Tab-separated table of C-alpha atoms (C1' of nucleotides) in Angstrom:
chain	number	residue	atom	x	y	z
A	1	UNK	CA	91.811	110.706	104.299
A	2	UNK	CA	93.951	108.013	106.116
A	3	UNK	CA	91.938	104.854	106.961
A	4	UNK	CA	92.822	101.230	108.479
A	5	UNK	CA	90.880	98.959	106.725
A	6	UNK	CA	87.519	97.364	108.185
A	7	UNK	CA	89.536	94.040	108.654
A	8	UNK	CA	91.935	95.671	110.993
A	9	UNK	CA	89.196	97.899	112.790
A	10	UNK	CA	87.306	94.503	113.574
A	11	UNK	CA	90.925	92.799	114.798
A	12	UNK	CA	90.924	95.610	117.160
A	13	UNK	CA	87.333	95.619	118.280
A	14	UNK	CA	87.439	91.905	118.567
A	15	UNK	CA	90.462	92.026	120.772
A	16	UNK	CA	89.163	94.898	123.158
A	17	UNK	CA	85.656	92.294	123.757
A	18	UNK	CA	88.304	89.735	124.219
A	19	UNK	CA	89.746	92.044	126.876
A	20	UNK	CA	86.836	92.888	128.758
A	21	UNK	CA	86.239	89.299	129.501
A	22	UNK	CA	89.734	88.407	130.130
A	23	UNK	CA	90.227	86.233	132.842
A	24	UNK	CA	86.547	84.572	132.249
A	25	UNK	CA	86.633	81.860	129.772
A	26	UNK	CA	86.282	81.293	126.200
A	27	UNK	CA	83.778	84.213	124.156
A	28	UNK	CA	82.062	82.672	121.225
A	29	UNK	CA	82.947	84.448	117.915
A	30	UNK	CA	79.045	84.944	118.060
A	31	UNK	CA	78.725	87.127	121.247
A	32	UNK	CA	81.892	89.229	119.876
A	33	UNK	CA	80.201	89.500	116.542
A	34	UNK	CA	77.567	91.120	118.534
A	35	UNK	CA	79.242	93.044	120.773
A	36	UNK	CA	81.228	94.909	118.297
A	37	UNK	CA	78.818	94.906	115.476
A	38	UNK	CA	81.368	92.993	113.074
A	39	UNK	CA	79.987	90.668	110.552
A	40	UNK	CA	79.938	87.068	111.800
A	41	UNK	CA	81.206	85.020	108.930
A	42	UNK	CA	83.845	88.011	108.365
A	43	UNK	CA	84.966	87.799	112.067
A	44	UNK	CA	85.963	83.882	111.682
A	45	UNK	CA	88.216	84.621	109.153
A	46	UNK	CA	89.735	87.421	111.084
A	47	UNK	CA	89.991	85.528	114.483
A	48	UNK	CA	90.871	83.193	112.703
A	49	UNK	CA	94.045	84.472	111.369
A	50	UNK	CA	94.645	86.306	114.977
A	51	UNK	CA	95.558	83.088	116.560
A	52	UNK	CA	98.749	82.557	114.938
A	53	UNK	CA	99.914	85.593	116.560
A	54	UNK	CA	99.954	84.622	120.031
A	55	UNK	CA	98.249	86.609	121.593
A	56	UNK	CA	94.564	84.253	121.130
A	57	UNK	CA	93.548	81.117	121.682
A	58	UNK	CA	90.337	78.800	121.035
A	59	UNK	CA	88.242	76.258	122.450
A	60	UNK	CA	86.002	74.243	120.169
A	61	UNK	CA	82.734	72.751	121.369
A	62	UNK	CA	80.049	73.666	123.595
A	63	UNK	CA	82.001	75.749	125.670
A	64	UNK	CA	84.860	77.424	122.934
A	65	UNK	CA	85.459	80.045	121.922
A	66	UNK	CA	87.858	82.806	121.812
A	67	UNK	CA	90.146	84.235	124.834
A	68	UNK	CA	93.219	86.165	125.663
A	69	UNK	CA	96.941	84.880	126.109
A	70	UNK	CA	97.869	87.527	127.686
A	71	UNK	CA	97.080	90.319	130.121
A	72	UNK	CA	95.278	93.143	128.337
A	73	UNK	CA	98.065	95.341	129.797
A	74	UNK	CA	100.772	93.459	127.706
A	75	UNK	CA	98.885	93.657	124.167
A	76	UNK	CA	98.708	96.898	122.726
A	77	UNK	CA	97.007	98.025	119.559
A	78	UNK	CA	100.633	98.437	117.758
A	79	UNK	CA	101.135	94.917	118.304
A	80	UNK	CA	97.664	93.877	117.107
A	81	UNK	CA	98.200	96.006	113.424
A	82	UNK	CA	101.481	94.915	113.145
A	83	UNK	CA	100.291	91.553	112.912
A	84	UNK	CA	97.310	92.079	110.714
A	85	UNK	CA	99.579	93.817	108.308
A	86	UNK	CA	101.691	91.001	108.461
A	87	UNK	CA	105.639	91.382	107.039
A	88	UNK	CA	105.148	94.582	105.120
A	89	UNK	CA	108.313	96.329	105.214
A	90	UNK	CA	108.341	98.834	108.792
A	91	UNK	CA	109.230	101.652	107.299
A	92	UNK	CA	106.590	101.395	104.553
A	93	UNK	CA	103.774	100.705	107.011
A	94	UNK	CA	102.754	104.886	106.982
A	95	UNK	CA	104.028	105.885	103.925
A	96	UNK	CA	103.400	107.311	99.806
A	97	UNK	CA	103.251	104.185	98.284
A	98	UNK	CA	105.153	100.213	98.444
A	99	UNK	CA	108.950	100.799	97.426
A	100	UNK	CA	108.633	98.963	94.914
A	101	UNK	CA	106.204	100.719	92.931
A	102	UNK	CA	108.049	104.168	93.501
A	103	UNK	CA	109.225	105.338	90.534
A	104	UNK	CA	112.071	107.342	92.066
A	105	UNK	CA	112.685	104.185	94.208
A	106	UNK	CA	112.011	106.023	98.004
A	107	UNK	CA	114.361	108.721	97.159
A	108	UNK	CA	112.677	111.722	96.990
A	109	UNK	CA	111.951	114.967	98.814
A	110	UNK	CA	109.075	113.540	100.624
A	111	UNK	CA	110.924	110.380	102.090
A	112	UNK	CA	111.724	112.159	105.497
A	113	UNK	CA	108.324	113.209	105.939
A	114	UNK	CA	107.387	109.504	105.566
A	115	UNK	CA	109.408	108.769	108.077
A	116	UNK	CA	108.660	111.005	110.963
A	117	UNK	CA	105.160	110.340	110.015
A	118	UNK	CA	105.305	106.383	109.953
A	119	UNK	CA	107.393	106.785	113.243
A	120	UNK	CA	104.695	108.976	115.334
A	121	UNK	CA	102.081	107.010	114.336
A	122	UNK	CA	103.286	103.725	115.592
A	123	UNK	CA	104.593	105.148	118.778
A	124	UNK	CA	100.495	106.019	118.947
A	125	UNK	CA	99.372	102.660	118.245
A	126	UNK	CA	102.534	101.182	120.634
A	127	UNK	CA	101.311	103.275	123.869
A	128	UNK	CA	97.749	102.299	123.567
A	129	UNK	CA	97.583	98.834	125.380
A	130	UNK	CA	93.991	96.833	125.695
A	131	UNK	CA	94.362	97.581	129.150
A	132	UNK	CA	94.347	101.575	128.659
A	133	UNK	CA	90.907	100.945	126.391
A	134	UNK	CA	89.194	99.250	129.093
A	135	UNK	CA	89.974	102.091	131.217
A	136	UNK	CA	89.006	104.684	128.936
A	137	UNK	CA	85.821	102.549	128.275
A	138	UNK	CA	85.159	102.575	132.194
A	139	UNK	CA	85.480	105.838	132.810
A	140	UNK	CA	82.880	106.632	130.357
A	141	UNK	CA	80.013	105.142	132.616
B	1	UNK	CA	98.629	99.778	106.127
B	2	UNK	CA	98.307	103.448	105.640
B	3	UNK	CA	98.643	104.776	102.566
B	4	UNK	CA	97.696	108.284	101.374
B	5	UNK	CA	96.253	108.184	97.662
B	6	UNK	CA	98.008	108.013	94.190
B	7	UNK	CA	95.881	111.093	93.927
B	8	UNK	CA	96.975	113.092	96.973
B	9	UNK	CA	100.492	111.949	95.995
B	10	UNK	CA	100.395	113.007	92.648
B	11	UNK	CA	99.229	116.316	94.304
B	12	UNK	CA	102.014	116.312	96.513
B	13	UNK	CA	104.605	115.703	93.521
B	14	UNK	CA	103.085	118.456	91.228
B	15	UNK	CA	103.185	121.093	93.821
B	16	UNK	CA	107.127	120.120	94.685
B	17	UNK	CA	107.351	120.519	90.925
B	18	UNK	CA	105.871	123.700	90.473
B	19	UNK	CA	108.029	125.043	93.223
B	20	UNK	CA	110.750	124.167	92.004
B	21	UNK	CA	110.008	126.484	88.890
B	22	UNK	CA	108.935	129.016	91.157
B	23	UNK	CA	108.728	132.674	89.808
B	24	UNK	CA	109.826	131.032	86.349
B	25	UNK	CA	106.967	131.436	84.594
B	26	UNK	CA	104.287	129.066	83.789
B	27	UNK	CA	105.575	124.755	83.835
B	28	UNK	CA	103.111	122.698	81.056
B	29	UNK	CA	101.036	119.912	82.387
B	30	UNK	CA	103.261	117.133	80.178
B	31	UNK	CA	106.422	118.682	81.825
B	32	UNK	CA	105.230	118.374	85.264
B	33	UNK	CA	103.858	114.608	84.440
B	34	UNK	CA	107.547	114.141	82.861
B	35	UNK	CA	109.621	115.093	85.839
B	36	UNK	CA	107.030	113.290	88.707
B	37	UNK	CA	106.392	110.034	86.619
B	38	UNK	CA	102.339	110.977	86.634
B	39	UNK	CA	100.372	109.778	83.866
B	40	UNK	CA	99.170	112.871	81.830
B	41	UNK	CA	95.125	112.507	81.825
B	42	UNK	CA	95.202	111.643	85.283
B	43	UNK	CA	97.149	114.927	86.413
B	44	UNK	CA	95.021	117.128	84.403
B	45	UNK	CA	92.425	116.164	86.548
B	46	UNK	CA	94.055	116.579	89.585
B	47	UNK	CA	95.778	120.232	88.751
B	48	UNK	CA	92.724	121.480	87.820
B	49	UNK	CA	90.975	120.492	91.154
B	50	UNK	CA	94.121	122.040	92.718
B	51	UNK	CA	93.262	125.272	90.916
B	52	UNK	CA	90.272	125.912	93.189
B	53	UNK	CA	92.677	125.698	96.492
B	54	UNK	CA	94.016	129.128	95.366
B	55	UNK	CA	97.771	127.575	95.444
B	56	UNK	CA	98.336	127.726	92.040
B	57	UNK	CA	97.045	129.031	88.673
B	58	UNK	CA	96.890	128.224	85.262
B	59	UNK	CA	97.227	130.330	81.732
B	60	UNK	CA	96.594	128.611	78.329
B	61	UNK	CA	97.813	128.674	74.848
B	62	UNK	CA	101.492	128.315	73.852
B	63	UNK	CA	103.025	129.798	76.899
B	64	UNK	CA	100.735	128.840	79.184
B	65	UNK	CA	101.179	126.016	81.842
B	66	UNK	CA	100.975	125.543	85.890
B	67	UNK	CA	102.421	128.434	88.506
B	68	UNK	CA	102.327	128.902	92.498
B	69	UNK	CA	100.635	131.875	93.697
B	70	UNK	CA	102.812	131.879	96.465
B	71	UNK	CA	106.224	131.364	97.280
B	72	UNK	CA	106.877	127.869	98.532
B	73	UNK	CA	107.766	128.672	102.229
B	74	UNK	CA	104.161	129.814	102.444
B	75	UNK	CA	102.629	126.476	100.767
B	76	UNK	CA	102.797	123.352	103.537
B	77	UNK	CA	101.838	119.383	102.817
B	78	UNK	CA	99.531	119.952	105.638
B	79	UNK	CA	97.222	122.865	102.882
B	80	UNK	CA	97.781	120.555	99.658
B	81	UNK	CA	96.159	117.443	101.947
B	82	UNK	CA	93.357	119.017	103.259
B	83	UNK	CA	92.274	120.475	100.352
B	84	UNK	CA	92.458	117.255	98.193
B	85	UNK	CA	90.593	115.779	101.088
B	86	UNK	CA	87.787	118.118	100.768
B	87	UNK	CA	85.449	119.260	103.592
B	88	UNK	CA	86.182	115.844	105.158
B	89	UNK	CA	85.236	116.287	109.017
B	90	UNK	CA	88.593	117.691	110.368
B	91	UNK	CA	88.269	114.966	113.652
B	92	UNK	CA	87.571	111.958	111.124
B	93	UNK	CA	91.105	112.454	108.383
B	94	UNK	CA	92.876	109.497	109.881
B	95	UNK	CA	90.683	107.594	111.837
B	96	UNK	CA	88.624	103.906	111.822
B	97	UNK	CA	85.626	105.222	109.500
B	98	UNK	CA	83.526	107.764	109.203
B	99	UNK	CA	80.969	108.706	111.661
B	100	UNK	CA	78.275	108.043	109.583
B	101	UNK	CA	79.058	104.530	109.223
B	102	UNK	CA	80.519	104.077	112.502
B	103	UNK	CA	77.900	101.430	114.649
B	104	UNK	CA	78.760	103.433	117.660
B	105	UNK	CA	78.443	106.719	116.340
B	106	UNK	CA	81.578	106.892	117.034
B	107	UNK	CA	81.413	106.857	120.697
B	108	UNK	CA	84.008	104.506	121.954
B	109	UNK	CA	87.379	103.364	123.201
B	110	UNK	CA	89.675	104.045	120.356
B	111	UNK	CA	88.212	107.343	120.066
B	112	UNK	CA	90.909	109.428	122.046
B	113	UNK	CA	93.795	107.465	120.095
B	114	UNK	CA	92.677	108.306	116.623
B	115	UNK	CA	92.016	112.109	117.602
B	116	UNK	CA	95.857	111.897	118.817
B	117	UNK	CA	97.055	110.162	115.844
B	118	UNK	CA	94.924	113.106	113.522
B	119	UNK	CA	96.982	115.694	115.370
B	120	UNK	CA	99.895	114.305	114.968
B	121	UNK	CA	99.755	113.501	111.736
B	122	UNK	CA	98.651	116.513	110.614
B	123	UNK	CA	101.275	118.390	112.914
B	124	UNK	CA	104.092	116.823	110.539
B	125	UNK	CA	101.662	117.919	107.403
B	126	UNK	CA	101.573	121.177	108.262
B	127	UNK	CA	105.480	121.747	109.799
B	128	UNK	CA	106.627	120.671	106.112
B	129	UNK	CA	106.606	123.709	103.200
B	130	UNK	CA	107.213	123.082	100.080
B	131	UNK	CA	110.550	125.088	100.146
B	132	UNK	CA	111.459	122.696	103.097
B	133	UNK	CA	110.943	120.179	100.743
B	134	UNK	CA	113.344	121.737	98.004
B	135	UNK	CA	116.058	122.576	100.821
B	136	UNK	CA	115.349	118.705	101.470
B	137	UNK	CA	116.256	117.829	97.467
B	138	UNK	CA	119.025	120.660	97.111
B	139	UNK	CA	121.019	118.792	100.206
B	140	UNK	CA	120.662	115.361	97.984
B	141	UNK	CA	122.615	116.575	95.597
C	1	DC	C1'	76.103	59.950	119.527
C	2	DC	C1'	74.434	64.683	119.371
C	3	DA	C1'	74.578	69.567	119.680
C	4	DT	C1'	77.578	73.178	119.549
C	5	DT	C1'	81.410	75.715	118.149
C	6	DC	C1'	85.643	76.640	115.807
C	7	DT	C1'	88.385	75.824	111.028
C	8	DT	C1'	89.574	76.608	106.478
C	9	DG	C1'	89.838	77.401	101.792
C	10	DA	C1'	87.264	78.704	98.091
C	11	DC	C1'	84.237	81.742	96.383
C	12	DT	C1'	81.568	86.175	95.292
C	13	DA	C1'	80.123	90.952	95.575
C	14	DA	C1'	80.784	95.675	95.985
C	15	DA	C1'	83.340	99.604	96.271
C	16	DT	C1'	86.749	102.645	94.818
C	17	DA	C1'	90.971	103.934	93.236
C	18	DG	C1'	93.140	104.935	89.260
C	19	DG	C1'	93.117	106.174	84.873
C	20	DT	C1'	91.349	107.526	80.061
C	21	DC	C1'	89.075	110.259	76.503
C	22	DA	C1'	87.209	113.677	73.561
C	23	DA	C1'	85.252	117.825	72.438
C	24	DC	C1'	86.070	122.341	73.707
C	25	DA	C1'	88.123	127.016	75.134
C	26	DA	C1'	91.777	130.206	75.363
C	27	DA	C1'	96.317	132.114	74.315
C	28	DT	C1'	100.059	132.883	71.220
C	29	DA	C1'	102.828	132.758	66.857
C	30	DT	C1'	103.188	134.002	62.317
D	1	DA	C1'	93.021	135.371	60.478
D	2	DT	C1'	94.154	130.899	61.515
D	3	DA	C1'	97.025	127.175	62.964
D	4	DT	C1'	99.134	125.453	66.903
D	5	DT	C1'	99.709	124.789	71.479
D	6	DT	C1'	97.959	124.176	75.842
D	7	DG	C1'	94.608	123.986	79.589
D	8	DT	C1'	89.228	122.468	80.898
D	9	DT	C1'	85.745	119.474	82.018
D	10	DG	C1'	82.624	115.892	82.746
D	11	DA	C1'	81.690	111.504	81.442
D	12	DC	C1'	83.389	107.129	81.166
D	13	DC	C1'	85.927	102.688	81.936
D	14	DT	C1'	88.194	98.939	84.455
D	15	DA	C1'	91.389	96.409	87.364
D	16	DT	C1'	92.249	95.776	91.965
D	17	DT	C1'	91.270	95.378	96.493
D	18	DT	C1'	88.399	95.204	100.271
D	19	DA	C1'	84.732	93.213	102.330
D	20	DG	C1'	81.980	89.627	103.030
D	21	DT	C1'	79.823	84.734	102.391
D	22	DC	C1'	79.540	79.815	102.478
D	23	DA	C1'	79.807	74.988	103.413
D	24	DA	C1'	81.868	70.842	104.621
D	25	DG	C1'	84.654	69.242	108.205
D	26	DA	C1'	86.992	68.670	112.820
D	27	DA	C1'	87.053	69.230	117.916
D	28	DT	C1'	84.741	69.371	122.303
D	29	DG	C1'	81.533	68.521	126.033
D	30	DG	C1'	77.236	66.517	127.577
DNA sequence: CCATTCTTGACTAAATAGGTCAACAAATAT
DNA sequence: ATATTTGTTGACCTATTTAGTCAAGAATGG
């Protein structure tokens, strides 16, 4: 089993609400909590944390709450993880375990497999813009 | 972050091993945990899962000790995984959570990306035999 | 000034990965 | 035989990490 954590999952979810009301003012973290079934005091510190990478803003007040910086079409999921996974080395982001806790310090049989795999799975997560989800989402009713 | 487990790494490691003894006879647990840096206890456990995959086989007593039951070109990452993963839902091995726990029963946007990013992880899984893996080590050195 | 909403750091709980152990069973050596 | 080596198994432990909570405070708009 490979699994992002629940932290990341609700970045992404969050986002994706965030995109469906792009363009309309600011969502309360409460109606995204909602929405996307994330844990409300959990989703503060995640949105949170989302802001310093550009692609959210807030409002406090009466009328805050969260929106979009960009276009939904120029944030895709890669850049979303990458943040939320913050400076991990790149080539460690899919792999056997954090270089330095390899005993054979990354040189082993298996390192090229890493590789390819780390490599295919980001070029995943870097075609899949907000934009595309909304679509997808669309097209299903 | 994705990370596969110590355990499914440890896997990984003691398979490589015992293909690189291939047709050598049986290779004893504390050799195996020797050459792969695996603690002992913990890789009992784990070969003797790996027993019930049909892979490999054991024999006791002073000779005795870890083999492959088949030659390493006919062993891939892709078998070792999915075993160690058990009867995991084949759709759900890399994906946001399992579809029990999923609040939308797993009926939404990112659906299509993680069944892509399944295949294609799994594609590089299963396109990687062990003996590519010891062609991968003999050109190291 | 009041209600609402985000902010932030500290805190706690729960899950699980990772590892350990010990008594036992089988094979071999002598 | 029997001593030694080696695998077997299920129960057990525990440190780490993930996941989640809270509360006091700071903006904002009415």
């Amino acid at each position: 089993m490979i699994r992002t954590h629940k932290k990341e999952q609700y970045a992404l979810r969050a986002m994706l609400e965030l995109a469906k009301k792009s363009g309309k003012g600011p969502t309360k973290i409460s109606d995204i909590a909602a929405a996307q079934a994330i844990p409300i005091r959990f989703l503060e510190v995640i949105l949170s944390q989302l802001k310093a990478s550009g692609f959210v803003d807030s409002k406090r007040g009466f009328y805050g709450g969260y929106y979009l910086l960009r276009p939904p079409d120029q944030i895709t999921v890669g850049d979303v993880l990458r943040f939320m996974q913050g400076d991990e080395d790149p080539a460690h982001r899919v792999s056997c375990m954090s270089k330095k806790e390899c005993p054979f310090n990354c040189d082993c049989a298996f390192v090229p497999m890493w590789t390819k795999l780390n490599k295919a799975v980001f070029k995943i997560y870097d075609e899949t813009s907000f934009q595309d989800l909304l679509n997808i989402e669309r097209r299903r009713h």
